[in-house]
PDB file of C-alpha atoms and ligand atoms in Angstrom:
ATOM      1  CA  MET A   1       3.714   5.601   4.688  1.00 46.00           C
ATOM      2  CA  SER A   2       7.361   5.134   4.002  1.00 46.00           C
ATOM      3  CA  SER A   3       8.233   4.147   0.458  1.00 50.00           C
ATOM      4  CA  GLY A   4      10.786   1.443   1.042  1.00 54.00           C
ATOM      5  CA  THR A   5      13.060   2.643   3.848  1.00 64.00           C
ATOM      6  CA  GLU A   6      16.246   0.657   4.479  1.00 81.00           C
ATOM      7  CA  TRP A   7      15.839  -1.798   7.322  1.00 91.00           C
ATOM      8  CA  THR A   8      17.885  -4.326   9.234  1.00 94.00           C
ATOM      9  CA  THR A   9      16.907  -7.279  11.392  1.00 95.00           C
ATOM     10  CA  GLN A  10      18.038  -5.156  14.330  1.00 96.00           C
ATOM     11  CA  SER A  11      15.797  -2.230  13.438  1.00 96.00           C
ATOM     12  CA  ILE A  12      12.858  -4.604  12.997  1.00 97.00           C
ATOM     13  CA  GLN A  13      13.647  -6.281  16.323  1.00 98.00           C
ATOM     14  CA  GLN A  14      13.713  -2.918  18.077  1.00 97.00           C
ATOM     15  CA  ILE A  15      10.184  -2.226  16.845  1.00 97.00           C
ATOM     16  CA  ILE A  16       9.008  -5.661  17.957  1.00 98.00           C
ATOM     17  CA  ASP A  17      10.670  -5.401  21.384  1.00 98.00           C
ATOM     18  CA  LYS A  18       9.086  -2.022  22.005  1.00 97.00           C
ATOM     19  CA  LEU A  19       5.562  -3.323  21.348  1.00 98.00           C
ATOM     20  CA  LYS A  20       5.567  -7.057  22.075  1.00 97.00           C
ATOM     21  CA  HIS A  21       4.383  -6.725  25.667  1.00 96.00           C
ATOM     22  CA  LYS A  22       1.206  -4.889  24.682  1.00 93.00           C
ATOM     23  CA  PRO A  23      -2.017  -6.893  24.644  1.00 92.00           C
ATOM     24  CA  GLY A  24      -2.795  -7.900  21.044  1.00 94.00           C
ATOM     25  CA  ALA A  25       0.730  -6.872  20.065  1.00 97.00           C
ATOM     26  CA  MET A  26       0.655  -8.397  16.576  1.00 97.00           C
ATOM     27  CA  LEU A  27      -1.319  -5.598  14.878  1.00 97.00           C
ATOM     28  CA  PRO A  28       0.585  -2.694  16.454  1.00 97.00           C
ATOM     29  CA  ILE A  29       3.853  -4.402  15.493  1.00 98.00           C
ATOM     30  CA  LEU A  30       2.733  -4.942  11.889  1.00 98.00           C
ATOM     31  CA  HIS A  31       1.536  -1.342  11.615  1.00 97.00           C
ATOM     32  CA  ALA A  32       4.765   0.005  13.083  1.00 97.00           C
ATOM     33  CA  ILE A  33       6.927  -2.074  10.726  1.00 97.00           C
ATOM     34  CA  GLN A  34       4.913  -1.080   7.671  1.00 94.00           C
ATOM     35  CA  ASP A  35       4.989   2.585   8.709  1.00 92.00           C
ATOM     36  CA  GLU A  36       8.754   2.413   9.112  1.00 93.00           C
ATOM     37  CA  VAL A  37       9.771   0.161   6.215  1.00 93.00           C
ATOM     38  CA  GLY A  38       6.856   0.585   3.790  1.00 89.00           C
ATOM     39  CA  TYR A  39       5.943  -3.118   3.842  1.00 92.00           C
ATOM     40  CA  ILE A  40       6.349  -6.273   5.942  1.00 95.00           C
ATOM     41  CA  PRO A  41       9.557  -8.017   4.837  1.00 95.00           C
ATOM     42  CA  ASP A  42       9.494 -11.813   4.892  1.00 94.00           C
ATOM     43  CA  LYS A  43      12.314 -11.882   7.436  1.00 96.00           C
ATOM     44  CA  ALA A  44      10.202  -9.778   9.778  1.00 97.00           C
ATOM     45  CA  VAL A  45       7.503 -12.460   9.731  1.00 97.00           C
ATOM     46  CA  SER A  46       9.939 -14.935  11.308  1.00 97.00           C
ATOM     47  CA  GLN A  47      11.071 -12.375  13.860  1.00 98.00           C
ATOM     48  CA  ILE A  48       7.495 -11.529  14.836  1.00 98.00           C
ATOM     49  CA  ALA A  49       6.583 -15.219  15.080  1.00 98.00           C
ATOM     50  CA  GLU A  50       9.554 -15.965  17.322  1.00 97.00           C
ATOM     51  CA  SER A  51       9.042 -12.931  19.513  1.00 98.00           C
ATOM     52  CA  LEU A  52       5.315 -13.550  20.035  1.00 97.00           C
ATOM     53  CA  LEU A  53       5.693 -17.345  20.302  1.00 97.00           C
ATOM     54  CA  GLN A  54       3.455 -17.883  17.298  1.00 96.00           C
ATOM     55  CA  THR A  55       3.932 -19.689  14.006  1.00 97.00           C
ATOM     56  CA  ARG A  56       4.860 -17.981  10.743  1.00 97.00           C
ATOM     57  CA  ALA A  57       1.530 -19.208   9.373  1.00 97.00           C
ATOM     58  CA  GLU A  58      -0.307 -17.337  12.125  1.00 97.00           C
ATOM     59  CA  VAL A  59       1.554 -14.121  11.324  1.00 97.00           C
ATOM     60  CA  HIS A  60       0.929 -14.591   7.596  1.00 96.00           C
ATOM     61  CA  GLY A  61      -2.744 -15.200   8.378  1.00 96.00           C
ATOM     62  CA  VAL A  62      -3.052 -11.798  10.039  1.00 96.00           C
ATOM     63  CA  ILE A  63      -1.122 -10.057   7.246  1.00 95.00           C
ATOM     64  CA  SER A  64      -3.290 -11.534   4.524  1.00 92.00           C
ATOM     65  CA  PHE A  65      -6.526 -10.853   6.430  1.00 92.00           C
ATOM     66  CA  TYR A  66      -5.909  -7.103   6.451  1.00 90.00           C
ATOM     67  CA  HIS A  67      -5.558  -5.627   2.966  1.00 80.00           C
ATOM     68  CA  HIS A  68      -3.691  -2.707   4.467  1.00 83.00           C
ATOM     69  CA  PHE A  69      -0.526  -4.761   4.872  1.00 90.00           C
ATOM     70  CA  ARG A  70       1.854  -5.293   1.989  1.00 89.00           C
ATOM     71  CA  THR A  71       4.545  -7.952   1.711  1.00 89.00           C
ATOM     72  CA  THR A  72       6.440  -6.367  -1.162  1.00 84.00           C
ATOM     73  CA  PRO A  73       8.107  -2.960  -1.327  1.00 87.00           C
ATOM     74  CA  PRO A  74       5.784  -0.167  -2.449  1.00 89.00           C
ATOM     75  CA  GLY A  75       6.375   1.728  -5.672  1.00 93.00           C
ATOM     76  CA  ARG A  76       7.598   5.315  -5.634  1.00 94.00           C
ATOM     77  CA  HIS A  77       3.980   6.427  -5.966  1.00 96.00           C
ATOM     78  CA  ASN A  78       0.982   4.750  -4.368  1.00 94.00           C
ATOM     79  CA  ILE A  79      -2.280   4.976  -6.302  1.00 97.00           C
ATOM     80  CA  GLU A  80      -5.521   4.265  -4.460  1.00 96.00           C
ATOM     81  CA  ILE A  81      -8.755   3.914  -6.399  1.00 97.00           C
ATOM     82  CA  CYS A  82     -11.981   4.446  -4.506  1.00 98.00           C
ATOM     83  CA  ARG A  83     -14.406   1.537  -4.901  1.00 97.00           C
ATOM     84  CA  ALA A  84     -17.153   2.801  -2.596  1.00 97.00           C
ATOM     85  CA  GLU A  85     -20.716   3.560  -3.611  1.00 97.00           C
ATOM     86  CA  ALA A  86     -20.561   7.111  -4.974  1.00 97.00           C
ATOM     87  CA  CYS A  87     -17.491   6.327  -7.030  1.00 97.00           C
ATOM     88  CA  GLN A  88     -19.045   3.105  -8.293  1.00 97.00           C
ATOM     89  CA  ALA A  89     -22.070   5.070  -9.465  1.00 97.00           C
ATOM     90  CA  MET A  90     -19.729   7.356 -11.401  1.00 97.00           C
ATOM     91  CA  GLY A  91     -17.766   4.660 -13.179  1.00 94.00           C
ATOM     92  CA  CYS A  92     -14.932   3.584 -10.914  1.00 96.00           C
ATOM     93  CA  ARG A  93     -15.156   0.002 -12.186  1.00 97.00           C
ATOM     94  CA  ALA A  94     -14.163   1.114 -15.673  1.00 97.00           C
ATOM     95  CA  LEU A  95     -11.498   3.337 -14.160  1.00 98.00           C
ATOM     96  CA  GLU A  96      -9.964   0.544 -12.105  1.00 97.00           C
ATOM     97  CA  GLN A  97      -9.894  -1.778 -15.113  1.00 98.00           C
ATOM     98  CA  HIS A  98      -8.228   0.967 -17.128  1.00 98.00           C
ATOM     99  CA  ALA A  99      -5.688   1.563 -14.353  1.00 98.00           C
ATOM    100  CA  LYS A 100      -4.866  -2.140 -14.129  1.00 98.00           C
ATOM    101  CA  ASN A 101      -4.456  -2.398 -17.905  1.00 98.00           C
ATOM    102  CA  THR A 102      -2.399   0.777 -18.156  1.00 97.00           C
ATOM    103  CA  LEU A 103      -0.053  -0.114 -15.306  1.00 97.00           C
ATOM    104  CA  GLY A 104      -0.023  -3.845 -16.072  1.00 96.00           C
ATOM    105  CA  ILE A 105      -0.666  -4.757 -12.442  1.00 95.00           C
ATOM    106  CA  ASP A 106      -3.519  -5.797 -10.184  1.00 93.00           C
ATOM    107  CA  TYR A 107      -4.390  -4.433  -6.748  1.00 91.00           C
ATOM    108  CA  HIS A 108      -1.642  -4.932  -4.122  1.00 86.00           C
ATOM    109  CA  GLN A 109       1.002  -5.061  -6.819  1.00 89.00           C
ATOM    110  CA  THR A 110       3.825  -2.782  -7.917  1.00 92.00           C
ATOM    111  CA  THR A 111       4.920  -2.074 -11.488  1.00 95.00           C
ATOM    112  CA  ALA A 112       8.094  -3.835 -12.643  1.00 92.00           C
ATOM    113  CA  ASP A 113       9.992  -0.533 -12.671  1.00 93.00           C
ATOM    114  CA  CYS A 114       8.857   0.131  -9.058  1.00 93.00           C
ATOM    115  CA  SER A 115       7.198   3.407 -10.101  1.00 96.00           C
ATOM    116  CA  PHE A 116       3.609   2.730  -9.023  1.00 97.00           C
ATOM    117  CA  SER A 117       1.675   0.555  -6.600  1.00 95.00           C
ATOM    118  CA  LEU A 118      -2.072   0.087  -6.921  1.00 95.00           C
ATOM    119  CA  GLU A 119      -4.499  -0.266  -4.026  1.00 93.00           C
ATOM    120  CA  ALA A 120      -8.260  -0.196  -3.556  1.00 94.00           C
ATOM    121  CA  VAL A 121      -9.773   2.128  -0.992  1.00 94.00           C
ATOM    122  CA  TYR A 122     -13.316   2.566   0.281  1.00 95.00           C
ATOM    123  CA  CYS A 123     -14.215   6.274   0.281  1.00 96.00           C
ATOM    124  CA  LEU A 124     -11.720   9.081   0.221  1.00 97.00           C
ATOM    125  CA  GLY A 125     -14.252  11.586   1.534  1.00 97.00           C
ATOM    126  CA  ASN A 126     -14.392  13.119  -1.930  1.00 97.00           C
ATOM    127  CA  CYS A 127     -17.720  11.648  -3.057  1.00 97.00           C
ATOM    128  CA  ALA A 128     -19.085  14.903  -4.511  1.00 97.00           C
ATOM    129  CA  THR A 129     -16.514  14.779  -7.294  1.00 97.00           C
ATOM    130  CA  ALA A 130     -16.489  11.015  -7.872  1.00 97.00           C
ATOM    131  CA  PRO A 131     -14.838   8.977  -9.190  1.00 98.00           C
ATOM    132  CA  SER A 132     -11.904   9.722  -6.922  1.00 98.00           C
ATOM    133  CA  ILE A 133      -8.384   8.458  -6.567  1.00 98.00           C
ATOM    134  CA  ARG A 134      -5.485   9.349  -4.304  1.00 97.00           C
ATOM    135  CA  ILE A 135      -1.905   9.426  -5.498  1.00 98.00           C
ATOM    136  CA  ASP A 136       0.352   9.543  -2.460  1.00 94.00           C
ATOM    137  CA  ASP A 137      -1.187  12.363  -0.365  1.00 94.00           C
ATOM    138  CA  ASP A 138      -3.115  14.076  -3.163  1.00 97.00           C
ATOM    139  CA  ILE A 139      -6.781  13.326  -3.817  1.00 98.00           C
ATOM    140  CA  HIS A 140      -8.046  13.794  -7.378  1.00 98.00           C
ATOM    141  CA  GLY A 141     -11.721  13.991  -8.328  1.00 98.00           C
ATOM    142  CA  ARG A 142     -13.722  13.482 -11.528  1.00 98.00           C
ATOM    143  CA  VAL A 143     -11.025  11.123 -12.740  1.00 98.00           C
ATOM    144  CA  SER A 144     -11.867  10.157 -16.296  1.00 98.00           C
ATOM    145  CA  LEU A 145      -9.725   7.605 -18.131  1.00 98.00           C
ATOM    146  CA  ASP A 146      -7.962  10.472 -19.896  1.00 98.00           C
ATOM    147  CA  LYS A 147      -7.366  12.296 -16.634  1.00 98.00           C
ATOM    148  CA  PHE A 148      -5.908   9.127 -15.118  1.00 98.00           C
ATOM    149  CA  ASP A 149      -3.516   8.795 -18.056  1.00 98.00           C
ATOM    150  CA  ALA A 150      -2.527  12.449 -17.711  1.00 98.00           C
ATOM    151  CA  LEU A 151      -1.797  12.016 -13.983  1.00 98.00           C
ATOM    152  CA  ILE A 152       0.346   8.963 -14.674  1.00 98.00           C
ATOM    153  CA  ALA A 153       2.206  10.787 -17.445  1.00 97.00           C
ATOM    154  CA  GLN A 154       2.789  13.758 -15.146  1.00 97.00           C
ATOM    155  CA  HIS A 155       4.263  11.531 -12.410  1.00 97.00           C
ATOM    156  CA  GLN A 156       6.404   9.663 -14.932  1.00 96.00           C
ATOM    157  CA  LYS A 157       7.748  12.977 -16.230  1.00 95.00           C
ATOM    158  CA  GLU A 158       8.529  14.169 -12.704  1.00 94.00           C
ATOM    159  CA  MET A 159      10.317  10.906 -11.882  1.00 93.00           C
ATOM    160  CA  LYS A 160      12.342  11.161 -15.086  1.00 91.00           C
ATOM    161  CA  GLU A 161      13.334  14.732 -14.290  1.00 92.00           C
ATOM    162  CA  ALA A 162      14.244  13.778 -10.728  1.00 87.00           C
ATOM    163  CA  GLY A 163      16.453  11.003 -12.128  1.00 75.00           C
TER     164      GLY A 163
HETATM  165  S1  FES B   1     -17.293   7.002  -2.424  1.00 80.91           S
HETATM  166 FE1  FES B   1     -15.436   7.460  -3.434  1.00 80.91          FE
HETATM  167  S2  FES B   1     -14.771   9.229  -2.392  1.00 80.91           S
HETATM  168 FE2  FES B   1     -16.518   8.648  -1.287  1.00 80.91          FE
END
């Protein structure tokens, strides 16, 4: 996933025009825009609605039905917490509450400084070392509350060093 690539109405329209003739074009268009831009900008909703001869409400309906789609720019790092069975059995509920408290955000939100976004996910294929989270492309297992804090601190340090 892109983390907030620059976009223009023209670049969005190019994506739409390339896919709008496919059957069930709405989902491929939404996926392509999110892959390219990192989220679905509000302006894109109007463009999609016009291009597919649908209402903005219909486009919003699809976006809100699928948790995958975001309508705000993602943070620099995307944190996904596994909520599936094995991770639940190993305490992911406490972990997710801790993550929300620590970051000051709920699922599908981004911290005020745009450093982190928080998402729920249902199995990362890492059940043997539950509870598991993924930060960007890296999966972490046996994530205790302390380990979560250490991972956040490590990413904050790296961002500070990168400027
Ligand atoms: S249930 Fe969490 S990684 Fe599989």
